[in-house]
XYZ file of C-alpha atoms in Angstrom:
539
model
C 80.584 -58.925 4.255
C 77.530 -59.924 2.485
C 74.518 -61.322 4.077
C 73.679 -64.813 3.449
C 71.273 -65.815 0.887
C 68.304 -67.218 2.304
C 66.082 -69.755 0.453
C 62.419 -69.197 0.519
C 62.171 -72.476 2.543
C 64.090 -71.351 5.267
C 62.173 -68.310 5.292
C 59.298 -70.349 5.570
C 60.481 -72.629 8.403
C 61.744 -69.348 10.618
C 57.770 -68.665 10.593
C 56.557 -72.200 11.440
C 58.920 -72.556 14.599
C 62.011 -74.180 12.656
C 65.695 -72.511 12.970
C 65.531 -68.482 13.204
C 67.582 -67.449 9.748
C 70.842 -65.272 10.959
C 71.184 -62.249 9.272
C 75.068 -60.927 9.163
C 76.347 -57.359 7.955
C 75.245 -56.612 4.231
C 76.828 -54.994 1.458
C 76.268 -50.926 0.644
C 72.307 -50.593 0.201
C 70.921 -51.153 -3.138
C 69.183 -48.601 -5.084
C 65.282 -48.557 -4.074
C 63.016 -50.000 -6.538
C 61.428 -47.842 -9.422
C 57.594 -47.813 -9.343
C 55.712 -47.988 -12.565
C 52.253 -47.759 -13.119
C 51.719 -51.508 -13.593
C 54.142 -52.367 -10.477
C 58.127 -52.451 -10.384
C 61.032 -53.877 -11.821
C 61.027 -57.089 -10.099
C 64.850 -57.653 -10.411
C 65.964 -54.627 -8.321
C 66.206 -54.715 -4.766
C 65.557 -51.887 -2.260
C 67.323 -51.041 1.133
C 66.988 -54.163 3.005
C 69.078 -53.216 6.301
C 66.776 -49.903 6.450
C 63.474 -52.108 6.497
C 64.669 -54.519 9.150
C 65.866 -51.957 11.787
C 64.613 -52.337 15.091
C 61.762 -50.129 16.341
C 62.585 -47.070 18.404
C 62.487 -47.487 22.354
C 59.926 -44.788 22.082
C 57.454 -46.506 19.877
C 57.550 -49.890 22.014
C 56.323 -48.398 25.058
C 52.921 -47.658 26.580
C 51.675 -44.366 27.147
C 52.262 -42.390 29.986
C 49.838 -42.661 33.359
C 48.140 -39.574 32.374
C 47.700 -40.700 28.728
C 46.449 -43.936 29.723
C 43.783 -42.319 32.139
C 42.672 -40.995 29.149
C 42.968 -43.606 26.846
C 40.473 -45.588 29.127
C 37.658 -43.561 28.394
C 37.932 -44.443 24.834
C 39.013 -48.161 25.131
C 38.576 -51.279 26.841
C 40.678 -53.965 27.750
C 39.316 -57.856 28.707
C 41.383 -60.641 30.280
C 40.209 -63.870 28.566
C 42.355 -66.313 30.141
C 41.437 -69.497 31.365
C 39.260 -70.241 28.616
C 40.255 -73.226 26.157
C 39.179 -72.682 22.878
C 38.373 -75.783 20.594
C 40.769 -75.783 17.341
C 38.760 -73.816 14.777
C 37.907 -77.103 12.706
C 36.376 -78.886 15.884
C 34.124 -75.629 16.877
C 32.835 -75.230 12.905
C 32.164 -78.922 13.010
C 30.096 -78.664 16.159
C 28.560 -75.417 14.881
C 27.225 -77.458 11.768
C 25.145 -79.512 14.161
C 23.469 -76.224 15.448
C 19.661 -76.179 13.372
C 19.168 -72.720 12.672
C 21.749 -70.574 10.869
C 21.119 -67.674 12.880
C 21.975 -69.170 16.252
C 25.116 -70.264 14.605
C 26.104 -66.961 13.563
C 25.018 -65.912 17.174
C 27.267 -68.762 18.661
C 30.291 -67.958 16.299
C 30.570 -64.093 17.254
C 30.428 -64.962 20.717
C 33.393 -67.359 20.438
C 34.932 -64.281 18.465
C 34.950 -61.866 21.374
C 34.978 -64.028 24.183
C 34.720 -63.534 26.961
C 32.681 -60.084 26.379
C 29.229 -60.769 26.005
C 27.557 -60.256 22.628
C 24.741 -57.753 24.323
C 27.368 -55.678 26.199
C 29.703 -55.578 23.134
C 26.903 -53.997 20.672
C 25.873 -51.921 23.441
C 29.328 -50.197 24.560
C 31.652 -51.088 21.983
C 29.975 -51.553 18.738
C 30.363 -48.252 16.418
C 31.606 -46.124 19.718
C 35.097 -47.337 20.908
C 37.848 -50.065 20.628
C 38.167 -53.009 22.792
C 41.163 -55.128 23.391
C 40.925 -59.109 24.486
C 44.056 -60.278 25.731
C 43.752 -64.135 26.183
C 47.071 -65.691 26.936
C 45.982 -68.719 24.823
C 48.204 -68.776 21.748
C 46.307 -71.761 20.294
C 42.722 -69.898 20.369
C 42.727 -69.303 16.600
C 44.549 -72.469 15.969
C 43.572 -73.886 12.250
C 41.924 -70.683 10.962
C 45.230 -69.795 9.122
C 48.762 -69.920 8.836
C 52.102 -69.017 7.267
C 51.795 -72.935 6.261
C 48.528 -72.210 4.491
C 49.577 -69.138 3.232
C 52.952 -71.047 1.682
C 50.461 -73.706 0.538
C 48.246 -71.171 -1.077
C 51.300 -69.540 -3.041
C 52.471 -72.735 -4.614
C 49.099 -74.680 -5.530
C 46.860 -71.645 -6.490
C 46.963 -68.588 -9.099
C 47.766 -65.831 -6.974
C 47.791 -62.622 -8.587
C 49.552 -59.362 -7.694
C 47.008 -56.406 -7.118
C 44.179 -58.965 -7.323
C 44.689 -61.309 -4.557
C 48.046 -60.333 -2.783
C 49.740 -57.006 -2.303
C 53.444 -56.414 -1.389
C 53.763 -53.064 0.780
C 56.193 -50.962 2.915
C 56.256 -48.148 5.193
C 59.776 -46.769 5.912
C 60.482 -43.155 7.157
C 57.077 -41.788 6.630
C 56.595 -43.396 3.132
C 54.176 -46.128 2.111
C 54.763 -48.062 -0.735
C 53.209 -50.855 -2.737
C 55.737 -53.061 -4.946
C 53.398 -55.170 -7.022
C 54.891 -56.781 -10.433
C 52.282 -57.783 -12.728
C 51.123 -61.260 -12.971
C 51.178 -64.314 -10.692
C 52.600 -64.034 -7.482
C 55.324 -67.073 -7.154
C 56.662 -68.512 -3.980
C 59.964 -67.462 -4.792
C 59.327 -63.629 -5.552
C 57.019 -63.391 -2.706
C 59.306 -64.810 -0.253
C 62.384 -62.650 -1.807
C 60.180 -59.751 -0.678
C 59.324 -60.687 2.357
C 62.984 -61.184 3.081
C 63.644 -57.777 1.997
C 61.131 -56.535 4.713
C 57.717 -55.946 2.747
C 54.668 -56.910 4.228
C 52.331 -59.433 2.400
C 48.704 -58.842 2.620
C 46.139 -61.289 1.138
C 43.230 -59.658 -0.018
C 40.726 -62.408 -0.210
C 41.535 -65.578 1.783
C 38.344 -67.092 1.616
C 38.849 -67.540 -2.121
C 41.765 -69.965 -1.152
C 40.826 -71.208 2.636
C 37.854 -73.299 2.994
C 37.816 -72.234 6.647
C 38.271 -68.303 6.175
C 35.263 -68.983 3.652
C 33.308 -70.801 6.165
C 33.689 -68.414 9.253
C 32.877 -65.479 6.886
C 29.589 -66.971 5.341
C 28.529 -67.820 8.851
C 29.162 -64.181 10.013
C 27.680 -62.406 7.202
C 24.462 -63.622 9.136
C 25.072 -62.055 11.998
C 26.056 -58.823 10.846
C 23.337 -58.607 7.721
C 26.225 -57.168 5.846
C 29.279 -58.351 3.978
C 31.809 -60.120 5.876
C 35.539 -60.007 4.351
C 38.862 -60.644 5.480
C 42.555 -59.531 4.893
C 45.725 -61.732 6.050
C 48.679 -59.552 6.798
C 51.943 -61.239 7.189
C 54.405 -58.686 8.286
C 58.432 -59.351 8.795
C 59.799 -58.788 12.453
C 60.870 -55.273 12.781
C 58.945 -53.624 9.909
C 56.041 -51.840 9.662
C 53.794 -52.507 6.366
C 51.026 -49.434 6.112
C 50.841 -45.947 7.139
C 48.796 -44.592 9.991
C 45.358 -44.000 8.194
C 41.261 -45.230 9.044
C 38.971 -47.427 7.300
C 35.439 -47.580 6.185
C 34.757 -50.964 8.263
C 34.323 -52.491 11.547
C 37.416 -53.968 11.982
C 38.487 -57.080 14.061
C 42.164 -58.000 14.477
C 42.831 -61.622 15.032
C 46.429 -62.217 15.854
C 47.357 -65.603 14.626
C 50.699 -66.042 15.184
C 53.740 -64.010 16.611
C 53.223 -60.387 17.928
C 52.005 -57.060 16.475
C 52.625 -53.658 18.379
C 49.347 -51.643 17.452
C 48.867 -47.743 18.057
C 45.082 -46.570 17.863
C 43.917 -43.042 17.732
C 40.658 -40.746 17.958
C 38.761 -39.748 15.096
C 40.630 -36.328 14.266
C 37.090 -34.515 14.203
C 33.353 -35.199 14.366
C 33.495 -35.305 10.437
C 35.640 -38.561 10.469
C 33.444 -40.156 13.022
C 31.924 -43.506 11.418
C 33.168 -42.239 7.677
C 31.972 -43.279 4.393
C 35.098 -43.833 2.859
C 38.528 -44.780 4.123
C 41.462 -41.933 4.662
C 44.379 -41.377 2.842
C 47.959 -41.939 4.356
C 48.439 -39.973 7.591
C 52.000 -38.561 8.776
C 52.781 -38.768 12.399
C 52.170 -35.298 13.453
C 48.627 -35.200 11.671
C 47.204 -37.845 14.040
C 47.981 -36.812 17.724
C 48.463 -39.154 20.751
C 47.626 -42.802 20.536
C 44.676 -43.721 22.826
C 45.809 -47.302 22.743
C 49.252 -48.660 22.616
C 49.501 -52.518 23.033
C 51.053 -55.669 21.805
C 48.936 -58.206 20.515
C 50.242 -61.923 20.917
C 48.735 -64.851 19.515
C 45.206 -65.498 20.540
C 44.502 -61.659 20.927
C 41.557 -59.817 19.622
C 41.413 -55.997 18.980
C 38.136 -54.165 17.503
C 37.835 -50.690 16.490
C 35.220 -48.798 14.743
C 35.397 -47.040 11.546
C 37.229 -44.001 11.621
C 39.487 -45.010 14.261
C 43.179 -44.378 13.281
C 45.381 -47.248 13.369
C 48.876 -48.295 12.597
C 50.589 -51.922 13.389
C 54.232 -52.544 13.418
C 56.510 -55.997 14.029
C 58.672 -55.930 17.315
C 62.137 -56.767 16.281
C 62.047 -60.439 17.793
C 58.871 -61.663 16.193
C 57.046 -61.778 12.651
C 53.343 -61.252 12.771
C 50.459 -63.063 10.766
C 46.897 -61.564 11.720
C 43.794 -61.526 9.713
C 41.561 -58.859 9.641
C 37.743 -59.592 9.615
C 35.517 -56.754 8.033
C 31.799 -55.747 7.993
C 29.323 -52.787 7.927
C 31.029 -51.045 4.611
C 28.509 -48.584 3.325
C 25.720 -49.854 5.536
C 24.413 -46.708 7.203
C 21.110 -45.010 7.398
C 22.454 -42.808 4.902
C 23.322 -45.085 2.603
C 19.698 -46.769 2.838
C 18.284 -42.752 2.488
C 20.510 -42.524 -0.687
C 18.120 -44.974 -2.389
C 15.158 -44.164 -0.506
C 14.918 -40.469 -1.294
C 15.138 -40.714 -4.915
C 12.573 -43.399 -5.140
C 9.950 -41.134 -2.753
C 10.579 -37.808 -4.682
C 9.797 -39.788 -8.049
C 6.199 -41.036 -6.278
C 5.563 -37.781 -4.935
C 5.840 -36.040 -8.281
C 3.452 -38.490 -9.487
C 0.758 -38.373 -6.904
C 0.953 -34.838 -5.483
C 0.290 -31.995 -7.322
C 2.341 -29.816 -5.150
C 5.685 -31.422 -6.214
C 4.698 -30.521 -9.763
C 3.960 -26.786 -9.087
C 6.340 -24.551 -10.757
C 9.231 -22.474 -9.015
C 8.291 -18.969 -8.437
C 9.185 -16.635 -11.568
C 11.598 -14.574 -9.932
C 13.504 -17.209 -7.195
C 16.861 -16.801 -9.098
C 16.865 -13.381 -7.992
C 16.806 -14.026 -4.435
C 18.311 -17.541 -3.997
C 21.494 -19.229 -4.518
C 24.725 -18.576 -2.861
C 25.345 -15.316 -4.431
C 21.932 -14.040 -2.716
C 22.718 -16.044 0.669
C 23.564 -13.091 2.760
C 20.623 -10.959 1.678
C 17.836 -9.925 3.991
C 14.729 -11.044 1.943
C 11.621 -12.239 3.438
C 11.006 -14.175 -0.010
C 14.028 -16.196 0.757
C 12.230 -17.300 4.339
C 8.976 -18.133 2.539
C 11.021 -20.327 -0.030
C 12.651 -22.027 2.456
C 9.907 -22.823 4.548
C 7.981 -24.145 1.428
C 11.191 -26.375 0.382
C 10.749 -27.795 4.424
C 7.161 -28.411 3.888
C 7.552 -30.133 0.981
C 10.357 -32.472 2.735
C 8.196 -33.067 5.605
C 5.461 -34.282 3.358
C 7.983 -36.533 1.313
C 8.513 -39.130 4.105
C 4.561 -40.416 3.316
C 5.836 -41.245 0.083
C 8.741 -42.911 0.946
C 8.771 -46.500 -0.276
C 10.821 -47.863 2.967
C 10.340 -51.588 2.210
C 11.365 -51.142 -1.360
C 14.287 -48.995 -0.363
C 15.190 -51.669 2.173
C 14.885 -54.525 -0.347
C 17.341 -52.635 -2.646
C 20.147 -52.762 -0.002
C 19.294 -56.621 0.511
C 19.952 -56.988 -3.393
C 23.095 -55.769 -2.717
C 24.010 -57.800 0.355
C 23.059 -60.894 -1.359
C 25.318 -60.229 -4.527
C 27.950 -59.459 -1.968
C 27.700 -62.589 -0.051
C 29.561 -65.460 0.215
C 27.738 -68.893 -1.101
C 26.986 -70.946 2.284
C 29.438 -73.908 3.126
C 27.156 -77.318 3.489
C 27.969 -79.791 5.992
C 28.174 -83.500 4.641
C 24.352 -84.158 5.645
C 23.365 -80.918 4.050
C 25.054 -81.716 0.833
C 23.895 -85.352 0.943
C 20.121 -84.241 1.181
C 20.434 -81.575 -1.332
C 21.041 -81.205 -5.354
C 24.829 -81.668 -4.494
C 23.742 -85.249 -3.466
C 21.257 -86.044 -6.167
C 22.572 -89.498 -7.607
C 22.410 -88.102 -11.122
C 25.572 -89.858 -13.330
C 26.616 -91.208 -16.233
C 26.027 -94.788 -16.831
C 25.456 -97.259 -19.745
C 25.572 -94.799 -22.624
C 23.114 -92.462 -20.862
C 22.256 -89.974 -17.923
C 20.891 -91.966 -15.271
C 18.732 -91.117 -12.191
C 18.363 -86.923 -13.240
C 14.763 -86.529 -12.208
C 14.384 -85.027 -8.936
C 12.905 -87.366 -6.274
C 10.552 -85.177 -4.685
C 7.106 -85.506 -3.376
C 4.283 -84.451 -1.650
C 5.277 -85.536 1.955
C 8.910 -84.823 1.096
C 10.141 -82.259 3.921
C 12.064 -79.591 2.727
C 13.556 -76.114 3.854
C 15.784 -73.442 2.692
C 19.684 -74.286 3.354
C 20.233 -70.889 5.278
C 18.072 -68.249 6.752
C 19.709 -65.855 4.698
C 20.277 -67.810 1.314
C 17.329 -66.226 -0.156
C 15.006 -63.251 -0.005
C 11.740 -61.987 -2.071
C 12.174 -58.493 -3.306
C 9.447 -56.378 -5.597
C 10.153 -53.689 -8.068
C 6.798 -52.671 -8.504
C 5.818 -54.890 -11.592
C 7.703 -58.348 -10.723
C 8.544 -60.228 -7.749
C 12.008 -61.974 -7.787
C 13.954 -64.295 -5.456
C 17.697 -63.561 -5.094
C 19.844 -66.188 -3.750
C 23.126 -66.684 -2.554
C 23.867 -70.443 -3.429
C 25.394 -69.716 -7.036
C 27.640 -66.636 -5.703
C 31.603 -66.855 -6.156
C 34.023 -67.152 -3.396
C 35.640 -64.264 -5.040
C 33.789 -60.839 -4.483
C 31.343 -60.202 -7.525
C 33.032 -62.666 -9.757
C 29.392 -63.622 -10.663
C 26.572 -61.670 -11.581
C 23.582 -61.031 -9.022
C 21.617 -64.345 -9.050
C 17.935 -64.038 -9.245
C 15.041 -66.106 -10.331
C 11.354 -64.028 -11.632
C 8.719 -65.503 -9.407
C 5.288 -66.650 -10.700
C 2.580 -65.220 -9.182
C 1.044 -68.888 -8.252
C 4.789 -69.247 -6.216
C 5.044 -66.114 -4.278
C 2.906 -67.019 -1.098
C 4.502 -70.503 -1.136
C 7.834 -68.814 -1.227
C 7.094 -66.221 1.578
C 5.979 -69.093 3.870
C 8.916 -71.349 2.863
C 11.145 -68.428 3.853
C 9.190 -67.806 7.254
C 9.084 -71.546 7.969
C 12.853 -71.549 8.573
C 14.467 -73.668 10.690
C 11.624 -76.322 10.708
C 11.072 -78.364 7.869
C 7.619 -78.258 5.813
C 6.219 -80.872 3.664
C 6.139 -79.932 -0.169
C 2.241 -80.578 0.312
C 1.656 -77.774 2.781
C 3.113 -74.957 0.424
C 0.333 -72.722 -0.297
C -0.261 -73.042 -3.991
C -3.586 -73.659 -5.675
C -2.215 -76.883 -7.330
C 0.144 -79.974 -6.578
C 1.661 -79.207 -9.696
C 2.606 -75.509 -8.748
C 3.862 -76.643 -5.381
C 6.022 -79.580 -6.996
C 7.054 -77.253 -9.412
C 8.482 -74.584 -7.168
C 9.925 -77.379 -5.086
C 11.909 -79.019 -8.069
C 13.311 -75.214 -8.935
C 14.457 -74.447 -5.465
C 16.181 -77.875 -5.277
C 18.038 -77.553 -8.530
C 19.197 -74.066 -7.647
C 20.739 -75.374 -4.278
C 18.446 -73.681 -2.121
C 16.670 -76.211 -0.304
C 17.595 -79.564 1.157
C 15.416 -82.347 2.137
C 15.035 -83.665 5.887
C 16.342 -87.338 4.970
């Protein structure tokens, strides 16, 4: 008996609550897809039966009582039952009425982790241990993203394999990526899904306005880029090998169910790692500290460095989104920018850093001499330690922070403006073509016009020692780094006024109150910021 062919539409309907497809016995297994450097042969199928087999019962069972007791030391579980969350679109509409974008970010994050409180989360869990929130509310994330939207994006947008979408599988301990070259068309994508492959959308914010809005708000909470990946996994399959990531991960279960196992970092060297791990085999990772099934509406958080793997139960597909942040945002990353600058300044300003090394230092220093007993070694190391301590006084901390900030602003998504903000900004300006000419192009700003930044984090003044520039996010792309970093070199007469405007947020201030020496300078700054979409008016 051959397995009945299923159309892409019938597969999609099965995910959206329609009739579940029936899979019959199939013909002898086909050959596995052969991988090439640039993808695969798209016309060759791999063993579908093997990919769709049920999970072993041992993988579905929770840990033993003793293991559970140990696990409770490293993770938490919270019950959020009884809280009726508004649909995401209604939530975002309400948040748009919040006057301060930082308050808006705090409230959205609180919704994300409800019923856990913000303060306790950052005290007890952030960068420390996982937390599971089970809500018994399948509609909690309703409107965030869905298989219906996934399907619409494939049909309407130019989704590219390897750029926007990955097709993956994990079978018999082997992780594979099956990306053909070119555009991901619905027929091919759903055929991969039917064959037991997982689908990972790498940047849903480029296609989904809701995901874009959520991430653009949360980035002000984290002070670091907020990203997202969407994962759609067929029933009875696993798409990825056990591994750890270099980001703080929030797993939002949107549809179906997914079985997750979490494992502690294997050593102190892998606590809060700088880069993601390779794929692990099961015998490399030990016993799980958490073994759970996420259902729609649940949330699972785990810090970077915690090994994890997720697989689907035989009776349900899974759609989840991973919201991530804090990649390369450690003290060490700041010091990587700070120390070279501090050393450069020290060598310019302090002769001690310019004095020559001892003539004979190669005779007693270096690895080949590291085991030798030599008083000259102690003296040499003590001198290095003294210079290192002295180096702190030359450290340009604010300048290094500004370097980090510039990277962050380039990483940021542009803000999503409300209808009122659009109407009161350059996006609502009446400029148009009419009667054979451009009309209403002049910006109608006056001294009494009340202005403010569109977001608290939309712009930042940064100096490089010679010039001061305003870096901003309003012209960024929804696709990561598709646009170059945006900045404006500030005129000296505008710097104090720009700083005043930034610190005045969320209050509106009049153009006339900007601390510039002349009204002309005040107006020119306001007009520049208006044209860049950085400010909007009170009316």
